[in-house]
Coordinates of C-alpha atoms in Angstrom, one line a residue:
M268 CA -16.3 -1.6 -0.7
A269 CA -19.5 -1.0 1.3
S270 CA -20.1 -1.5 5.0
T271 CA -23.3 -2.5 6.8
C272 CA -24.3 -2.2 10.4
L273 CA -26.6 -4.3 12.7
N274 CA -27.6 -3.6 16.3
V275 CA -26.5 -6.5 18.5
T276 CA -25.9 -7.2 22.1
A277 CA -22.2 -7.4 23.1
Q278 CA -19.8 -6.3 25.7
N279 CA -16.6 -4.2 25.2
N280 CA -13.6 -3.7 27.4
V281 CA -13.0 -0.1 28.3
P282 CA -9.5 1.0 27.0
A283 CA -7.0 2.9 29.0
Q284 CA -8.0 6.6 29.1
K285 CA -4.8 7.9 27.5
M286 CA -5.1 5.4 24.6
E287 CA -8.7 6.2 23.8
W288 CA -8.1 8.8 21.1
F289 CA -5.5 6.5 19.5
E290 CA -7.7 3.5 19.6
D291 CA -10.6 5.6 18.1
A292 CA -8.5 7.1 15.3
K293 CA -7.9 4.1 13.1
L294 CA -6.1 6.0 10.4
G295 CA -2.9 8.1 10.6
I296 CA -0.5 9.5 8.0
F297 CA 3.2 8.8 8.3
I298 CA 5.5 11.4 6.7
H299 CA 9.1 10.5 5.7
W300 CA 10.7 13.7 4.6
G301 CA 14.4 14.5 4.6
I302 CA 17.5 15.2 2.5
Y303 CA 17.3 11.6 1.0
S304 CA 14.5 13.0 -1.2
V305 CA 17.0 15.1 -3.2
D306 CA 18.6 12.2 -4.9
G307 CA 15.6 9.9 -4.4
I308 CA 17.6 7.3 -2.5
S309 CA 16.9 5.2 0.5
E310 CA 16.7 7.2 3.7
S311 CA 19.9 6.8 5.8
W312 CA 20.3 3.2 4.8
S313 CA 21.9 4.2 1.4
F314 CA 25.1 5.3 3.1
F315 CA 24.9 2.8 6.0
N316 CA 24.9 0.0 3.5
N317 CA 27.6 1.7 1.4
Y318 CA 25.4 2.3 -1.6
I319 CA 26.7 5.9 -1.4
N320 CA 29.5 7.3 0.8
H321 CA 28.6 9.6 3.7
D322 CA 30.1 12.7 2.2
N323 CA 28.0 12.4 -1.0
Y324 CA 24.9 11.6 1.1
I325 CA 25.4 14.7 3.2
K326 CA 25.8 16.9 0.0
Q327 CA 22.1 16.4 -0.5
L328 CA 21.7 19.2 2.1
D329 CA 22.5 21.6 -0.7
G330 CA 19.4 20.4 -2.7
F331 CA 16.9 20.3 0.1
T332 CA 15.2 23.6 -0.7
A333 CA 11.6 23.2 0.6
K334 CA 10.8 26.0 -1.8
N335 CA 7.3 24.6 -2.6
Y336 CA 6.5 23.5 1.0
K337 CA 3.0 24.4 2.0
P338 CA 2.3 22.8 5.4
K339 CA -1.3 24.1 5.6
E340 CA -2.1 22.3 2.3
W341 CA -0.4 19.2 3.7
A342 CA -2.6 19.4 6.8
K343 CA -5.8 19.9 4.8
L344 CA -5.0 16.9 2.5
I345 CA -4.3 14.7 5.5
K346 CA -7.5 15.6 7.1
Q347 CA -9.4 15.2 3.8
A348 CA -8.0 11.6 3.6
G349 CA -9.8 10.8 6.9
A350 CA -6.7 10.6 9.1
K351 CA -7.0 11.6 12.7
Y352 CA -3.3 11.9 13.5
T353 CA 0.1 12.3 11.8
V354 CA 3.6 11.1 12.5
I355 CA 6.4 13.1 10.8
T356 CA 10.1 12.4 10.8
T357 CA 11.9 15.0 13.0
K358 CA 15.3 13.1 12.6
H359 CA 16.0 9.9 10.8
H360 CA 19.0 7.7 11.3
D361 CA 21.1 10.0 9.1
G362 CA 21.0 12.6 11.9
I363 CA 19.5 15.5 10.0
S364 CA 17.2 17.4 12.4
L365 CA 14.3 19.1 10.6
W366 CA 13.8 21.7 13.4
N367 CA 16.0 24.3 15.0
T368 CA 17.6 22.1 17.7
K369 CA 20.2 23.5 20.0
A370 CA 21.7 20.1 20.8
D371 CA 25.5 19.8 20.6
K372 CA 26.9 19.2 17.2
A373 CA 23.5 18.6 15.5
I374 CA 23.1 18.9 11.7
T375 CA 19.9 20.8 10.9
T376 CA 17.9 22.0 8.0
V377 CA 18.0 25.5 9.6
K378 CA 21.7 26.1 9.5
D379 CA 23.0 23.4 7.1
A380 CA 20.5 22.9 4.3
A381 CA 19.5 25.1 1.4
A382 CA 16.1 25.5 2.9
K383 CA 17.5 27.4 5.9
Q384 CA 14.3 26.8 7.8
D385 CA 12.7 24.8 10.5
V386 CA 10.1 22.7 8.6
I387 CA 8.6 21.0 11.6
T388 CA 7.1 24.0 13.4
P389 CA 4.8 25.2 10.6
F390 CA 3.6 21.7 10.0
V391 CA 2.7 21.0 13.6
Q392 CA 1.0 24.4 13.8
A393 CA -1.0 23.5 10.7
I394 CA -2.2 20.0 11.8
Q395 CA -3.1 21.3 15.3
Q396 CA -5.2 24.0 13.6
E397 CA -6.9 21.2 11.6
G398 CA -7.7 19.4 14.9
L399 CA -5.4 16.5 14.2
H400 CA -3.4 14.7 16.8
T401 CA 0.4 15.3 16.8
G402 CA 2.9 12.4 16.5
L403 CA 6.6 12.9 16.0
Y404 CA 9.0 10.2 14.7
Y405 CA 12.5 10.2 16.3
S406 CA 15.4 8.0 15.5
L407 CA 17.4 6.9 18.5
P408 CA 20.5 6.3 16.4
D409 CA 22.3 9.2 14.7
W410 CA 24.8 7.8 12.2
S411 CA 26.3 11.2 11.5
H412 CA 26.9 12.3 15.1
P413 CA 30.5 12.2 16.4
Y414 CA 29.2 11.0 19.8
Y415 CA 27.4 8.0 18.4
D416 CA 29.3 4.7 18.1
V417 CA 27.9 3.2 14.9
F418 CA 28.8 4.8 11.5
T419 CA 28.1 2.3 8.8
R420 CA 27.4 -1.4 8.6
A421 CA 31.1 -2.1 8.3
R422 CA 32.5 0.6 10.5
K423 CA 32.2 1.9 14.1
R424 CA 33.6 5.0 15.6
Y425 CA 34.4 3.5 18.9
E426 CA 33.5 0.7 21.4
L427 CA 31.2 1.7 24.3
A428 CA 33.1 -0.3 26.8
K429 CA 36.3 1.7 26.0
E430 CA 34.7 5.2 25.8
P431 CA 31.7 5.2 28.1
N432 CA 31.9 9.0 28.6
R433 CA 31.5 9.5 24.8
W434 CA 28.4 7.4 24.8
N435 CA 27.0 9.3 27.8
H436 CA 27.4 12.5 25.8
Y437 CA 25.4 11.0 23.1
V438 CA 22.6 10.0 25.5
E439 CA 22.6 13.6 26.8
Y440 CA 22.4 14.8 23.1
Y441 CA 19.4 12.7 22.2
Q442 CA 17.5 13.3 25.5
K443 CA 18.0 17.1 25.0
Q444 CA 16.5 16.8 21.6
L445 CA 13.5 14.9 23.0
S446 CA 13.0 17.6 25.6
E447 CA 13.1 20.3 22.9
L448 CA 10.5 18.4 20.9
S449 CA 8.3 17.9 23.9
Q450 CA 8.4 21.5 25.0
Q451 CA 8.1 23.1 21.6
Y452 CA 5.4 20.9 20.0
K453 CA 3.6 19.2 22.9
P454 CA 3.2 15.9 21.0
E455 CA 0.7 13.4 22.0
L456 CA 2.7 10.5 20.5
I457 CA 6.4 9.8 20.1
W458 CA 7.3 7.2 17.4
F459 CA 10.8 5.8 18.1
D460 CA 12.9 3.9 15.7
G461 CA 16.3 2.2 15.6
D462 CA 16.3 0.7 19.2
W463 CA 17.9 -2.5 17.9
E464 CA 21.4 -1.1 18.0
H465 CA 21.6 -0.9 21.8
S466 CA 20.0 -2.4 24.9
A467 CA 17.4 -0.6 27.0
E468 CA 20.1 -0.1 29.6
E469 CA 22.5 1.5 27.1
W470 CA 19.7 3.8 25.7
K471 CA 18.7 4.6 29.3
A472 CA 15.1 3.8 28.2
K473 CA 13.5 4.1 31.6
E474 CA 15.1 7.5 32.1
T475 CA 14.0 8.6 28.6
L476 CA 10.4 7.5 29.3
A477 CA 10.4 9.4 32.6
L478 CA 11.7 12.5 30.8
L479 CA 8.9 12.3 28.2
R480 CA 6.2 11.7 30.9
K481 CA 7.5 14.7 32.8
H482 CA 6.5 16.9 29.9
N483 CA 3.3 15.0 29.2
P484 CA 2.1 12.3 31.6
N485 CA -0.2 11.0 28.9
I486 CA 2.4 10.7 26.2
I487 CA 1.9 7.6 24.0
I488 CA 5.0 5.7 23.0
N489 CA 5.4 3.0 20.4
S490 CA 7.2 -0.2 21.2
R491 CA 10.5 0.7 19.7
L492 CA 12.1 2.0 22.9
N493 CA 13.2 -1.5 23.7
H494 CA 9.6 -2.5 24.6
H495 CA 9.1 0.4 27.0
G496 CA 6.1 1.7 24.9
D497 CA 2.4 1.4 24.8
Y498 CA 1.6 -0.3 21.5
E499 CA 3.1 -2.5 18.8
T500 CA 4.2 -1.4 15.3
P501 CA 4.2 -4.2 12.8
E502 CA 5.7 -3.0 9.5
Q503 CA 4.5 -3.4 5.9
G504 CA 2.8 -6.8 6.3
I505 CA -0.8 -7.2 7.6
P506 CA -0.8 -9.5 10.6
V507 CA -2.3 -12.9 9.8
T508 CA -4.1 -12.9 13.1
R509 CA -4.8 -10.2 15.6
P510 CA -1.6 -9.2 17.6
E511 CA -1.6 -10.3 21.2
T512 CA -1.2 -6.7 22.4
K513 CA -4.5 -4.7 22.7
F514 CA -3.1 -1.6 21.0
W515 CA -1.2 -1.8 17.6
E516 CA -0.7 0.0 14.4
L517 CA 0.5 -1.2 11.0
C518 CA 3.0 1.2 9.3
Y519 CA 2.6 0.9 5.6
T520 CA 4.0 2.4 2.4
M521 CA 2.0 3.5 -0.7
N522 CA 4.7 2.0 -2.9
D523 CA 7.9 0.2 -1.9
S524 CA 9.6 3.2 -0.4
W525 CA 9.3 5.3 2.7
G526 CA 10.9 8.5 1.4
Y527 CA 10.5 9.9 -2.1
Q528 CA 12.0 7.8 -4.8
P529 CA 11.0 9.0 -8.3
F530 CA 11.6 5.6 -10.0
D531 CA 9.4 3.7 -7.6
K532 CA 6.1 3.6 -9.4
K533 CA 4.8 0.4 -7.7
Y534 CA 1.9 2.2 -6.0
K535 CA -0.8 0.2 -4.4
S536 CA -4.3 0.9 -5.6
P537 CA -6.6 2.9 -3.4
N538 CA -8.8 -0.2 -3.2
M539 CA -5.9 -2.3 -1.8
I540 CA -5.1 0.4 0.7
I541 CA -8.8 0.6 1.8
R542 CA -8.8 -3.2 2.2
T543 CA -5.7 -2.9 4.3
L544 CA -7.3 -0.3 6.5
V545 CA -10.3 -2.6 6.9
D546 CA -8.0 -5.5 7.9
C547 CA -6.5 -3.3 10.6
I548 CA -9.9 -2.1 11.8
S549 CA -11.3 -5.6 12.0
M550 CA -8.5 -6.7 14.2
G551 CA -8.7 -3.6 16.5
G552 CA -5.7 -1.8 15.1
N553 CA -4.7 1.3 13.2
L554 CA -3.2 1.9 9.8
L555 CA -0.3 4.5 9.6
L556 CA -0.1 5.1 5.9
D557 CA 3.1 6.7 4.6
I558 CA 3.8 9.5 2.2
G559 CA 7.2 10.8 1.0
P560 CA 7.3 14.4 -0.1
K561 CA 9.9 15.7 -2.6
A562 CA 12.9 17.9 -1.6
D563 CA 11.0 21.0 -2.6
G564 CA 8.2 20.2 -0.2
S565 CA 5.6 19.1 -2.8
I566 CA 3.7 15.9 -2.5
P567 CA 3.9 13.6 -5.5
E568 CA 0.7 13.6 -7.6
E569 CA 0.3 9.8 -7.2
Q570 CA 0.3 10.1 -3.5
M571 CA -2.1 13.0 -3.4
N572 CA -4.5 11.1 -5.6
I573 CA -4.4 8.1 -3.3
L574 CA -5.1 10.2 -0.3
K575 CA -8.1 12.0 -2.0
R576 CA -9.6 8.7 -3.1
L577 CA -9.1 7.2 0.3
G578 CA -10.8 10.3 1.7
R579 CA -13.9 9.7 -0.4
W580 CA -14.3 6.2 1.2
T581 CA -13.5 7.3 4.8
N582 CA -16.0 10.2 4.6
K583 CA -18.8 8.0 3.3
H584 CA -18.2 5.2 5.8
A585 CA -17.0 7.2 8.8
S586 CA -19.4 5.5 11.3
A587 CA -18.0 2.1 10.4
I588 CA -14.4 3.3 10.9
Y589 CA -13.8 5.7 13.8
G590 CA -14.3 4.6 17.3
T591 CA -14.8 1.0 16.4
R592 CA -13.3 -2.0 18.1
A593 CA -12.2 -5.5 16.8
G594 CA -14.9 -7.5 15.1
I595 CA -16.4 -10.9 15.7
P596 CA -14.6 -14.2 15.0
F597 CA -14.4 -15.5 11.4
E598 CA -16.5 -18.6 12.3
N599 CA -19.4 -16.2 13.1
Y600 CA -19.0 -14.1 9.9
Q601 CA -16.7 -15.2 7.1
G602 CA -15.5 -11.7 6.3
K603 CA -14.2 -8.5 8.0
S604 CA -16.2 -6.9 10.8
A605 CA -16.0 -4.4 13.6
L606 CA -18.0 -3.5 16.7
S607 CA -19.0 0.0 17.9
K608 CA -17.4 1.1 21.1
D609 CA -20.6 0.4 23.1
G610 CA -20.8 -3.1 21.5
K611 CA -24.3 -2.5 20.3
T612 CA -23.6 -2.1 16.6
L613 CA -21.9 -4.7 14.3
Y614 CA -20.3 -3.5 11.1
L615 CA -19.7 -5.9 8.2
Y616 CA -17.4 -5.0 5.4
V617 CA -18.4 -6.2 2.0
Y618 CA -15.9 -6.2 -0.9
E619 CA -18.5 -7.0 -3.6
Q620 CA -22.2 -7.0 -4.1
K621 CA -23.9 -10.1 -2.6
S622 CA -27.5 -11.4 -2.5
Q623 CA -27.1 -12.3 1.2
L624 CA -24.8 -12.2 4.2
Q625 CA -24.7 -15.0 6.7
L626 CA -24.1 -14.6 10.4
K627 CA -23.8 -17.5 12.8
G628 CA -24.0 -17.8 16.6
L629 CA -25.7 -14.5 17.5
L630 CA -27.7 -14.7 20.7
N631 CA -30.2 -12.0 19.6
T632 CA -33.6 -13.4 18.7
A633 CA -34.2 -10.5 16.3
L634 CA -32.2 -7.7 14.9
P635 CA -33.9 -4.3 15.6
E636 CA -32.5 -2.7 12.4
F637 CA -29.9 -3.0 9.7
S638 CA -28.6 -0.7 7.0
V639 CA -26.0 0.0 4.5
V640 CA -23.9 2.8 6.1
G641 CA -24.9 6.1 4.7
T642 CA -28.5 5.1 3.9
P643 CA -31.7 5.1 6.1
P644 CA -31.9 2.1 8.4
Q645 CA -34.3 -0.8 7.6
R646 CA -36.4 -2.6 10.3

């Protein structure tokens, strides 16, 4: 895929200041890492849906070694891929915290897993040294915690109406964890998940948002805090038309799984992932592309290869990716396009070699210059 640029006259809306880096970034890397990688089963859902019982699921702590974990190499690979930010799971729905949390009755990789280490701290340090923006995934539910009401699809621990104090203890637990994450890592983005199990009032979403903003007034929050966030997060499927919200991000797996599953070899081709990135760019959104490291901390070879090949494209076409805004309507150009932030350059994405490109409805009497990105401009 190549991209071309043309100078045109247009007008662009100025984004909210705190969202500017996010809107400019275009590509992030999602990381689903947890004890589910030991047996290569579905993260959290495998016991929630009774594919495996909870006791056997938790036994995976004994196999989570992180013995080949090299966070600096992770960070370099992510940057090489062309990503500008990362989002790593700090705690999935299974309740396993990957940092040294002091919250009451928490299960952690520090005291409970074979790794006996906080794996979040060295990663955050590594990505910040690489100049990448810090995003942290945090699951609101914790299906292993005694204060949480839901246990599996078929079983609850208690009813909120009957034990409100128990629920309040859980809210205190998860808010304490968010305070820890905010203070220790100074994230620029919090990626919530699991808000469907309770209402905004039950989660105390407004109070949680205020807590996060106390630590960082410019914190960016996704929409999964019962719509108390800053941007939408469609999942797996590319939107047919541009989402109504100005800021959005597609979270997307390389194969069919979020976490590491050794038998899932249904990897998308690098070309398909590049096309997906272009789809997002052309509609003014971001792509959050997922990887799932193994229990020993190594990244599967297939995933490394995709990131490296993606990086070759993003490096070559950087000016047509970062800092761009949504393109022109399909009736003006029957393909994918984007505009520069100042609205003076139009980028056209071309999937195959063509003898001509047709643009309709431009007000310019003449185009000052045009070029294939990465080559000298022509006048």
